[in-house]
mmCIF file with all atom_site columns, C-alpha atoms in Angstrom:
data_model
loop_
_atom_site.group_PDB
_atom_site.id
_atom_site.type_symbol
_atom_site.label_atom_id
_atom_site.label_alt_id
_atom_site.label_comp_id
_atom_site.label_asym_id
_atom_site.label_entity_id
_atom_site.label_seq_id
_atom_site.pdbx_PDB_ins_code
_atom_site.Cartn_x
_atom_site.Cartn_y
_atom_site.Cartn_z
_atom_site.occupancy
_atom_site.B_iso_or_equiv
_atom_site.pdbx_formal_charge
_atom_site.auth_seq_id
_atom_site.auth_comp_id
_atom_site.auth_asym_id
_atom_site.auth_atom_id
_atom_site.pdbx_PDB_model_num
ATOM 1   C CA . UNK A 1 1   ? 0.236   0.123   0.200   1.00 48.00 ? 11  UNK A CA 1
ATOM 2   C CA . UNK A 1 2   ? 1.042   3.145   -0.674  1.00 49.00 ? 12  UNK A CA 1
ATOM 3   C CA . UNK A 1 3   ? 1.457   6.770   1.706   1.00 49.00 ? 13  UNK A CA 1
ATOM 4   C CA . UNK A 1 4   ? -1.995  8.104   -0.332  1.00 59.00 ? 14  UNK A CA 1
ATOM 5   C CA . UNK A 1 5   ? -3.974  4.714   -0.401  1.00 61.00 ? 15  UNK A CA 1
ATOM 6   C CA . UNK A 1 6   ? -3.168  3.420   3.384   1.00 72.00 ? 16  UNK A CA 1
ATOM 7   C CA . UNK A 1 7   ? -4.799  6.366   4.458   1.00 87.00 ? 17  UNK A CA 1
ATOM 8   C CA . UNK A 1 8   ? -8.154  6.017   2.478   1.00 86.00 ? 18  UNK A CA 1
ATOM 9   C CA . UNK A 1 9   ? -8.618  2.463   3.615   1.00 89.00 ? 19  UNK A CA 1
ATOM 10  C CA . UNK A 1 10  ? -8.529  3.424   7.046   1.00 92.00 ? 20  UNK A CA 1
ATOM 11  C CA . UNK A 1 11  ? -10.292 6.125   6.904   1.00 92.00 ? 21  UNK A CA 1
ATOM 12  C CA . UNK A 1 12  ? -12.354 3.579   4.624   1.00 94.00 ? 22  UNK A CA 1
ATOM 13  C CA . UNK A 1 13  ? -12.895 0.634   7.198   1.00 94.00 ? 23  UNK A CA 1
ATOM 14  C CA . UNK A 1 14  ? -13.689 3.511   10.497  1.00 95.00 ? 24  UNK A CA 1
ATOM 15  C CA . UNK A 1 15  ? -16.935 3.902   8.347   1.00 95.00 ? 25  UNK A CA 1
ATOM 16  C CA . UNK A 1 16  ? -17.528 1.034   8.403   1.00 96.00 ? 26  UNK A CA 1
ATOM 17  C CA . UNK A 1 17  ? -16.191 0.514   10.764  1.00 96.00 ? 27  UNK A CA 1
ATOM 18  C CA . UNK A 1 18  ? -18.804 3.064   13.207  1.00 97.00 ? 28  UNK A CA 1
ATOM 19  C CA . UNK A 1 19  ? -21.670 3.114   10.518  1.00 97.00 ? 29  UNK A CA 1
ATOM 20  C CA . UNK A 1 20  ? -21.775 -1.196  12.023  1.00 97.00 ? 30  UNK A CA 1
ATOM 21  C CA . UNK A 1 21  ? -22.278 -0.771  15.012  1.00 97.00 ? 31  UNK A CA 1
ATOM 22  C CA . UNK A 1 22  ? -24.612 2.198   14.114  1.00 97.00 ? 32  UNK A CA 1
ATOM 23  C CA . UNK A 1 23  ? -26.537 -0.508  12.504  1.00 97.00 ? 33  UNK A CA 1
ATOM 24  C CA . UNK A 1 24  ? -26.404 -2.638  14.388  1.00 97.00 ? 34  UNK A CA 1
ATOM 25  C CA . UNK A 1 25  ? -28.025 -0.142  17.570  1.00 97.00 ? 35  UNK A CA 1
ATOM 26  C CA . UNK A 1 26  ? -30.577 0.750   14.912  1.00 97.00 ? 36  UNK A CA 1
ATOM 27  C CA . UNK A 1 27  ? -31.961 -2.695  14.144  1.00 96.00 ? 37  UNK A CA 1
ATOM 28  C CA . UNK A 1 28  ? -30.762 -3.515  17.202  1.00 94.00 ? 38  UNK A CA 1
ATOM 29  C CA . UNK A 1 29  ? -33.671 -1.158  18.946  1.00 96.00 ? 39  UNK A CA 1
ATOM 30  C CA . UNK A 1 30  ? -35.576 -1.026  16.260  1.00 94.00 ? 40  UNK A CA 1
ATOM 31  C CA . UNK A 1 31  ? -36.574 -4.707  16.765  1.00 92.00 ? 41  UNK A CA 1
ATOM 32  C CA . UNK A 1 32  ? -37.290 -4.931  20.618  1.00 92.00 ? 42  UNK A CA 1
ATOM 33  C CA . UNK A 1 33  ? -39.708 -1.770  20.633  1.00 94.00 ? 43  UNK A CA 1
ATOM 34  C CA . UNK A 1 34  ? -41.273 -3.214  17.663  1.00 91.00 ? 44  UNK A CA 1
ATOM 35  C CA . UNK A 1 35  ? -41.073 -6.380  19.568  1.00 90.00 ? 45  UNK A CA 1
ATOM 36  C CA . UNK A 1 36  ? -41.963 -4.635  22.846  1.00 90.00 ? 46  UNK A CA 1
ATOM 37  C CA . UNK A 1 37  ? -44.951 -3.284  21.146  1.00 92.00 ? 47  UNK A CA 1
ATOM 38  C CA . UNK A 1 38  ? -46.043 -6.697  19.174  1.00 90.00 ? 48  UNK A CA 1
ATOM 39  C CA . UNK A 1 39  ? -45.979 -8.936  22.404  1.00 87.00 ? 49  UNK A CA 1
ATOM 40  C CA . UNK A 1 40  ? -48.354 -7.135  24.217  1.00 89.00 ? 50  UNK A CA 1
ATOM 41  C CA . UNK A 1 41  ? -51.086 -7.579  21.106  1.00 89.00 ? 51  UNK A CA 1
ATOM 42  C CA . UNK A 1 42  ? -49.916 -11.610 22.425  1.00 86.00 ? 52  UNK A CA 1
ATOM 43  C CA . UNK A 1 43  ? -48.228 -11.895 18.516  1.00 86.00 ? 53  UNK A CA 1
ATOM 44  C CA . UNK A 1 44  ? -44.750 -10.986 19.141  1.00 81.00 ? 54  UNK A CA 1
ATOM 45  C CA . UNK A 1 45  ? -41.133 -12.885 18.238  1.00 82.00 ? 55  UNK A CA 1
ATOM 46  C CA . UNK A 1 46  ? -38.438 -13.774 19.325  1.00 84.00 ? 56  UNK A CA 1
ATOM 47  C CA . UNK A 1 47  ? -35.095 -13.187 18.397  1.00 85.00 ? 57  UNK A CA 1
ATOM 48  C CA . UNK A 1 48  ? -34.617 -17.495 17.968  1.00 86.00 ? 58  UNK A CA 1
ATOM 49  C CA . UNK A 1 49  ? -37.800 -17.001 15.407  1.00 86.00 ? 59  UNK A CA 1
ATOM 50  C CA . UNK A 1 50  ? -36.733 -18.658 11.357  1.00 85.00 ? 60  UNK A CA 1
ATOM 51  C CA . UNK A 1 51  ? -35.519 -16.271 10.051  1.00 85.00 ? 61  UNK A CA 1
ATOM 52  C CA . UNK A 1 52  ? -35.858 -13.303 12.727  1.00 88.00 ? 62  UNK A CA 1
ATOM 53  C CA . UNK A 1 53  ? -31.908 -12.567 13.296  1.00 91.00 ? 63  UNK A CA 1
ATOM 54  C CA . UNK A 1 54  ? -31.694 -12.550 9.758   1.00 92.00 ? 64  UNK A CA 1
ATOM 55  C CA . UNK A 1 55  ? -33.304 -9.698  10.047  1.00 92.00 ? 65  UNK A CA 1
ATOM 56  C CA . UNK A 1 56  ? -31.652 -7.719  12.165  1.00 94.00 ? 66  UNK A CA 1
ATOM 57  C CA . UNK A 1 57  ? -27.775 -8.712  11.088  1.00 96.00 ? 67  UNK A CA 1
ATOM 58  C CA . UNK A 1 58  ? -29.498 -7.494  7.449   1.00 96.00 ? 68  UNK A CA 1
ATOM 59  C CA . UNK A 1 59  ? -30.881 -4.903  8.526   1.00 95.00 ? 69  UNK A CA 1
ATOM 60  C CA . UNK A 1 60  ? -27.840 -3.946  10.537  1.00 96.00 ? 70  UNK A CA 1
ATOM 61  C CA . UNK A 1 61  ? -25.515 -4.555  8.087   1.00 96.00 ? 71  UNK A CA 1
ATOM 62  C CA . UNK A 1 62  ? -26.946 -2.245  5.153   1.00 95.00 ? 72  UNK A CA 1
ATOM 63  C CA . UNK A 1 63  ? -25.641 0.747   7.290   1.00 95.00 ? 73  UNK A CA 1
ATOM 64  C CA . UNK A 1 64  ? -22.190 0.549   6.259   1.00 96.00 ? 74  UNK A CA 1
ATOM 65  C CA . UNK A 1 65  ? -22.861 -0.922  2.183   1.00 96.00 ? 75  UNK A CA 1
ATOM 66  C CA . UNK A 1 66  ? -24.456 2.349   1.560   1.00 94.00 ? 76  UNK A CA 1
ATOM 67  C CA . UNK A 1 67  ? -22.316 4.682   3.792   1.00 94.00 ? 77  UNK A CA 1
ATOM 68  C CA . UNK A 1 68  ? -19.075 2.473   2.070   1.00 95.00 ? 78  UNK A CA 1
ATOM 69  C CA . UNK A 1 69  ? -21.443 2.842   -1.762  1.00 94.00 ? 79  UNK A CA 1
ATOM 70  C CA . UNK A 1 70  ? -22.084 6.922   -0.593  1.00 93.00 ? 80  UNK A CA 1
ATOM 71  C CA . UNK A 1 71  ? -18.153 6.932   0.535   1.00 93.00 ? 81  UNK A CA 1
ATOM 72  C CA . UNK A 1 72  ? -16.920 5.900   -3.118  1.00 93.00 ? 82  UNK A CA 1
ATOM 73  C CA . UNK A 1 73  ? -19.151 7.737   -5.298  1.00 93.00 ? 83  UNK A CA 1
ATOM 74  C CA . UNK A 1 74  ? -18.022 11.042  -3.187  1.00 92.00 ? 84  UNK A CA 1
ATOM 75  C CA . UNK A 1 75  ? -14.383 10.275  -3.567  1.00 91.00 ? 85  UNK A CA 1
ATOM 76  C CA . UNK A 1 76  ? -15.452 9.804   -7.126  1.00 91.00 ? 86  UNK A CA 1
ATOM 77  C CA . UNK A 1 77  ? -17.158 13.199  -7.579  1.00 90.00 ? 87  UNK A CA 1
ATOM 78  C CA . UNK A 1 78  ? -15.201 15.498  -5.196  1.00 87.00 ? 88  UNK A CA 1
ATOM 79  C CA . UNK A 1 79  ? -18.146 17.068  -4.820  1.00 88.00 ? 89  UNK A CA 1
ATOM 80  C CA . UNK A 1 80  ? -20.543 16.992  -1.562  1.00 86.00 ? 90  UNK A CA 1
ATOM 81  C CA . UNK A 1 81  ? -24.504 18.390  -2.870  1.00 91.00 ? 91  UNK A CA 1
ATOM 82  C CA . UNK A 1 82  ? -23.840 16.108  -6.213  1.00 90.00 ? 92  UNK A CA 1
ATOM 83  C CA . UNK A 1 83  ? -21.822 13.368  -3.772  1.00 90.00 ? 93  UNK A CA 1
ATOM 84  C CA . UNK A 1 84  ? -25.277 12.497  -1.614  1.00 92.00 ? 94  UNK A CA 1
ATOM 85  C CA . UNK A 1 85  ? -27.470 13.423  -4.959  1.00 93.00 ? 95  UNK A CA 1
ATOM 86  C CA . UNK A 1 86  ? -25.925 10.363  -6.478  1.00 90.00 ? 96  UNK A CA 1
ATOM 87  C CA . UNK A 1 87  ? -25.654 9.067   -3.399  1.00 92.00 ? 97  UNK A CA 1
ATOM 88  C CA . UNK A 1 88  ? -29.650 8.621   -3.651  1.00 92.00 ? 98  UNK A CA 1
ATOM 89  C CA . UNK A 1 89  ? -29.953 7.840   -7.458  1.00 92.00 ? 99  UNK A CA 1
ATOM 90  C CA . UNK A 1 90  ? -27.856 4.933   -7.432  1.00 89.00 ? 100 UNK A CA 1
ATOM 91  C CA . UNK A 1 91  ? -28.405 4.069   -3.633  1.00 90.00 ? 101 UNK A CA 1
ATOM 92  C CA . UNK A 1 92  ? -32.716 4.296   -3.232  1.00 89.00 ? 102 UNK A CA 1
ATOM 93  C CA . UNK A 1 93  ? -34.227 6.221   -7.140  1.00 90.00 ? 103 UNK A CA 1
ATOM 94  C CA . UNK A 1 94  ? -32.417 3.350   -9.954  1.00 90.00 ? 104 UNK A CA 1
ATOM 95  C CA . UNK A 1 95  ? -33.268 0.200   -7.663  1.00 90.00 ? 105 UNK A CA 1
ATOM 96  C CA . UNK A 1 96  ? -36.865 1.388   -7.555  1.00 89.00 ? 106 UNK A CA 1
ATOM 97  C CA . UNK A 1 97  ? -37.219 1.603   -11.103 1.00 89.00 ? 107 UNK A CA 1
ATOM 98  C CA . UNK A 1 98  ? -35.653 -1.883  -11.582 1.00 89.00 ? 108 UNK A CA 1
ATOM 99  C CA . UNK A 1 99  ? -37.881 -4.648  -11.925 1.00 83.00 ? 109 UNK A CA 1
ATOM 100 C CA . UNK A 1 100 ? -38.556 -8.790  -11.551 1.00 80.00 ? 110 UNK A CA 1
ATOM 101 C CA . UNK A 1 101 ? -40.507 -8.831  -15.491 1.00 84.00 ? 111 UNK A CA 1
ATOM 102 C CA . UNK A 1 102 ? -37.537 -8.447  -17.649 1.00 88.00 ? 112 UNK A CA 1
ATOM 103 C CA . UNK A 1 103 ? -34.067 -10.439 -16.802 1.00 87.00 ? 113 UNK A CA 1
ATOM 104 C CA . UNK A 1 104 ? -32.240 -8.024  -17.239 1.00 89.00 ? 114 UNK A CA 1
ATOM 105 C CA . UNK A 1 105 ? -33.557 -5.952  -14.664 1.00 88.00 ? 115 UNK A CA 1
ATOM 106 C CA . UNK A 1 106 ? -34.249 -8.559  -12.280 1.00 88.00 ? 116 UNK A CA 1
ATOM 107 C CA . UNK A 1 107 ? -30.196 -9.404  -13.042 1.00 89.00 ? 117 UNK A CA 1
ATOM 108 C CA . UNK A 1 108 ? -29.955 -5.398  -12.405 1.00 91.00 ? 118 UNK A CA 1
ATOM 109 C CA . UNK A 1 109 ? -31.899 -5.257  -9.353  1.00 90.00 ? 119 UNK A CA 1
ATOM 110 C CA . UNK A 1 110 ? -30.625 -8.131  -7.888  1.00 90.00 ? 120 UNK A CA 1
ATOM 111 C CA . UNK A 1 111 ? -26.819 -6.444  -7.245  1.00 91.00 ? 121 UNK A CA 1
ATOM 112 C CA . UNK A 1 112 ? -28.951 -3.259  -5.559  1.00 93.00 ? 122 UNK A CA 1
ATOM 113 C CA . UNK A 1 113 ? -28.214 -3.153  -2.231  1.00 93.00 ? 123 UNK A CA 1
ATOM 114 C CA . UNK A 1 114 ? -32.042 -2.591  -0.859  1.00 92.00 ? 124 UNK A CA 1
ATOM 115 C CA . UNK A 1 115 ? -32.795 -5.307  -2.768  1.00 91.00 ? 125 UNK A CA 1
ATOM 116 C CA . UNK A 1 116 ? -30.297 -7.449  -1.005  1.00 92.00 ? 126 UNK A CA 1
ATOM 117 C CA . UNK A 1 117 ? -32.065 -6.296  2.295   1.00 92.00 ? 127 UNK A CA 1
ATOM 118 C CA . UNK A 1 118 ? -35.469 -7.041  0.372   1.00 90.00 ? 128 UNK A CA 1
ATOM 119 C CA . UNK A 1 119 ? -34.497 -10.489 -0.554  1.00 89.00 ? 129 UNK A CA 1
ATOM 120 C CA . UNK A 1 120 ? -32.856 -11.168 3.372   1.00 91.00 ? 130 UNK A CA 1
ATOM 121 C CA . UNK A 1 121 ? -35.592 -9.754  4.819   1.00 90.00 ? 131 UNK A CA 1
ATOM 122 C CA . UNK A 1 122 ? -38.179 -11.263 2.985   1.00 85.00 ? 132 UNK A CA 1
ATOM 123 C CA . UNK A 1 123 ? -40.565 -13.317 5.710   1.00 70.00 ? 133 UNK A CA 1
ATOM 124 C CA . UNK A 1 124 ? -44.164 -15.649 5.374   1.00 59.00 ? 134 UNK A CA 1
ATOM 125 C CA . UNK A 1 125 ? -44.964 -18.097 2.244   1.00 58.00 ? 135 UNK A CA 1
ATOM 126 C CA . UNK A 1 126 ? -42.439 -17.917 -0.562  1.00 60.00 ? 136 UNK A CA 1
ATOM 127 C CA . UNK A 1 127 ? -43.498 -14.941 -3.368  1.00 65.00 ? 137 UNK A CA 1
ATOM 128 C CA . UNK A 1 128 ? -43.212 -16.970 -7.420  1.00 70.00 ? 138 UNK A CA 1
ATOM 129 C CA . UNK A 1 129 ? -40.876 -14.689 -8.636  1.00 76.00 ? 139 UNK A CA 1
ATOM 130 C CA . UNK A 1 130 ? -39.936 -15.256 -12.904 1.00 77.00 ? 140 UNK A CA 1
ATOM 131 C CA . UNK A 1 131 ? -36.559 -14.704 -11.888 1.00 81.00 ? 141 UNK A CA 1
ATOM 132 C CA . UNK A 1 132 ? -35.509 -16.117 -8.294  1.00 80.00 ? 142 UNK A CA 1
ATOM 133 C CA . UNK A 1 133 ? -32.593 -15.640 -6.770  1.00 83.00 ? 143 UNK A CA 1
ATOM 134 C CA . UNK A 1 134 ? -30.871 -16.736 -3.184  1.00 87.00 ? 144 UNK A CA 1
ATOM 135 C CA . UNK A 1 135 ? -30.195 -15.662 0.229   1.00 89.00 ? 145 UNK A CA 1
ATOM 136 C CA . UNK A 1 136 ? -26.665 -16.110 -0.264  1.00 92.00 ? 146 UNK A CA 1
ATOM 137 C CA . UNK A 1 137 ? -26.454 -14.080 -2.845  1.00 92.00 ? 147 UNK A CA 1
ATOM 138 C CA . UNK A 1 138 ? -27.932 -10.934 -1.743  1.00 92.00 ? 148 UNK A CA 1
ATOM 139 C CA . UNK A 1 139 ? -25.216 -11.416 1.189   1.00 95.00 ? 149 UNK A CA 1
ATOM 140 C CA . UNK A 1 140 ? -23.132 -11.288 -2.098  1.00 96.00 ? 150 UNK A CA 1
ATOM 141 C CA . UNK A 1 141 ? -24.475 -8.653  -2.573  1.00 95.00 ? 151 UNK A CA 1
ATOM 142 C CA . UNK A 1 142 ? -23.369 -6.927  -0.167  1.00 96.00 ? 152 UNK A CA 1
ATOM 143 C CA . UNK A 1 143 ? -20.400 -8.847  0.634   1.00 96.00 ? 153 UNK A CA 1
ATOM 144 C CA . UNK A 1 144 ? -19.288 -6.821  -3.074  1.00 96.00 ? 154 UNK A CA 1
ATOM 145 C CA . UNK A 1 145 ? -21.082 -3.774  -3.326  1.00 94.00 ? 155 UNK A CA 1
ATOM 146 C CA . UNK A 1 146 ? -18.541 -3.580  -0.149  1.00 95.00 ? 156 UNK A CA 1
ATOM 147 C CA . UNK A 1 147 ? -15.452 -4.171  -1.357  1.00 96.00 ? 157 UNK A CA 1
ATOM 148 C CA . UNK A 1 148 ? -15.362 -2.687  -4.117  1.00 95.00 ? 158 UNK A CA 1
ATOM 149 C CA . UNK A 1 149 ? -17.232 0.775   -2.956  1.00 94.00 ? 159 UNK A CA 1
ATOM 150 C CA . UNK A 1 150 ? -13.433 0.293   -0.975  1.00 95.00 ? 160 UNK A CA 1
ATOM 151 C CA . UNK A 1 151 ? -11.362 -0.946  -4.077  1.00 95.00 ? 161 UNK A CA 1
ATOM 152 C CA . UNK A 1 152 ? -13.079 2.412   -6.211  1.00 94.00 ? 162 UNK A CA 1
ATOM 153 C CA . UNK A 1 153 ? -11.770 5.088   -3.074  1.00 93.00 ? 163 UNK A CA 1
ATOM 154 C CA . UNK A 1 154 ? -8.992  3.899   -3.184  1.00 93.00 ? 164 UNK A CA 1
ATOM 155 C CA . UNK A 1 155 ? -7.950  3.200   -6.524  1.00 93.00 ? 165 UNK A CA 1
ATOM 156 C CA . UNK A 1 156 ? -9.403  6.322   -7.770  1.00 91.00 ? 166 UNK A CA 1
ATOM 157 C CA . UNK A 1 157 ? -7.091  8.440   -4.269  1.00 90.00 ? 167 UNK A CA 1
ATOM 158 C CA . UNK A 1 158 ? -4.145  6.938   -5.805  1.00 88.00 ? 168 UNK A CA 1
ATOM 159 C CA . UNK A 1 159 ? -4.871  7.701   -9.579  1.00 86.00 ? 169 UNK A CA 1
ATOM 160 C CA . UNK A 1 160 ? -6.190  11.072  -8.521  1.00 83.00 ? 170 UNK A CA 1
ATOM 161 C CA . UNK A 1 161 ? -2.463  11.592  -6.730  1.00 74.00 ? 171 UNK A CA 1
ATOM 162 C CA . UNK A 1 162 ? -0.460  10.209  -8.889  1.00 70.00 ? 172 UNK A CA 1
#
């Protein structure tokens, strides 16, 4: 690692760590408060219920995945306002227009963190989709998005500082 990429990768690791803590806190508090309300009505579920822990972990890890994607976009664009708008478009608007009806749009949709999160937190009976995908594929999207964002940011800084 060169001297320019070391600080960037360190900053990205700090961002990932802080956002992981934030995501864990937010997901944990959300789960706890939701279950407290539902338990009063007699419909609460324990964390040991099949899929409950996956829902909490997937929700917690969405924060660092999105933060790293935003950091990579900010590193590429180098403008705060443009980076924020770009992050909203890339992480929220684009996935909302991609559907599961056609093969190409389904593949593109499955590669977004939002659709991966939706796949990971899906509960109840399986919905028949024209182009289904697996929980393992959704976890892979999380991992590759985070790793890819870190690589893009480090390469962008290294290229810019040469």
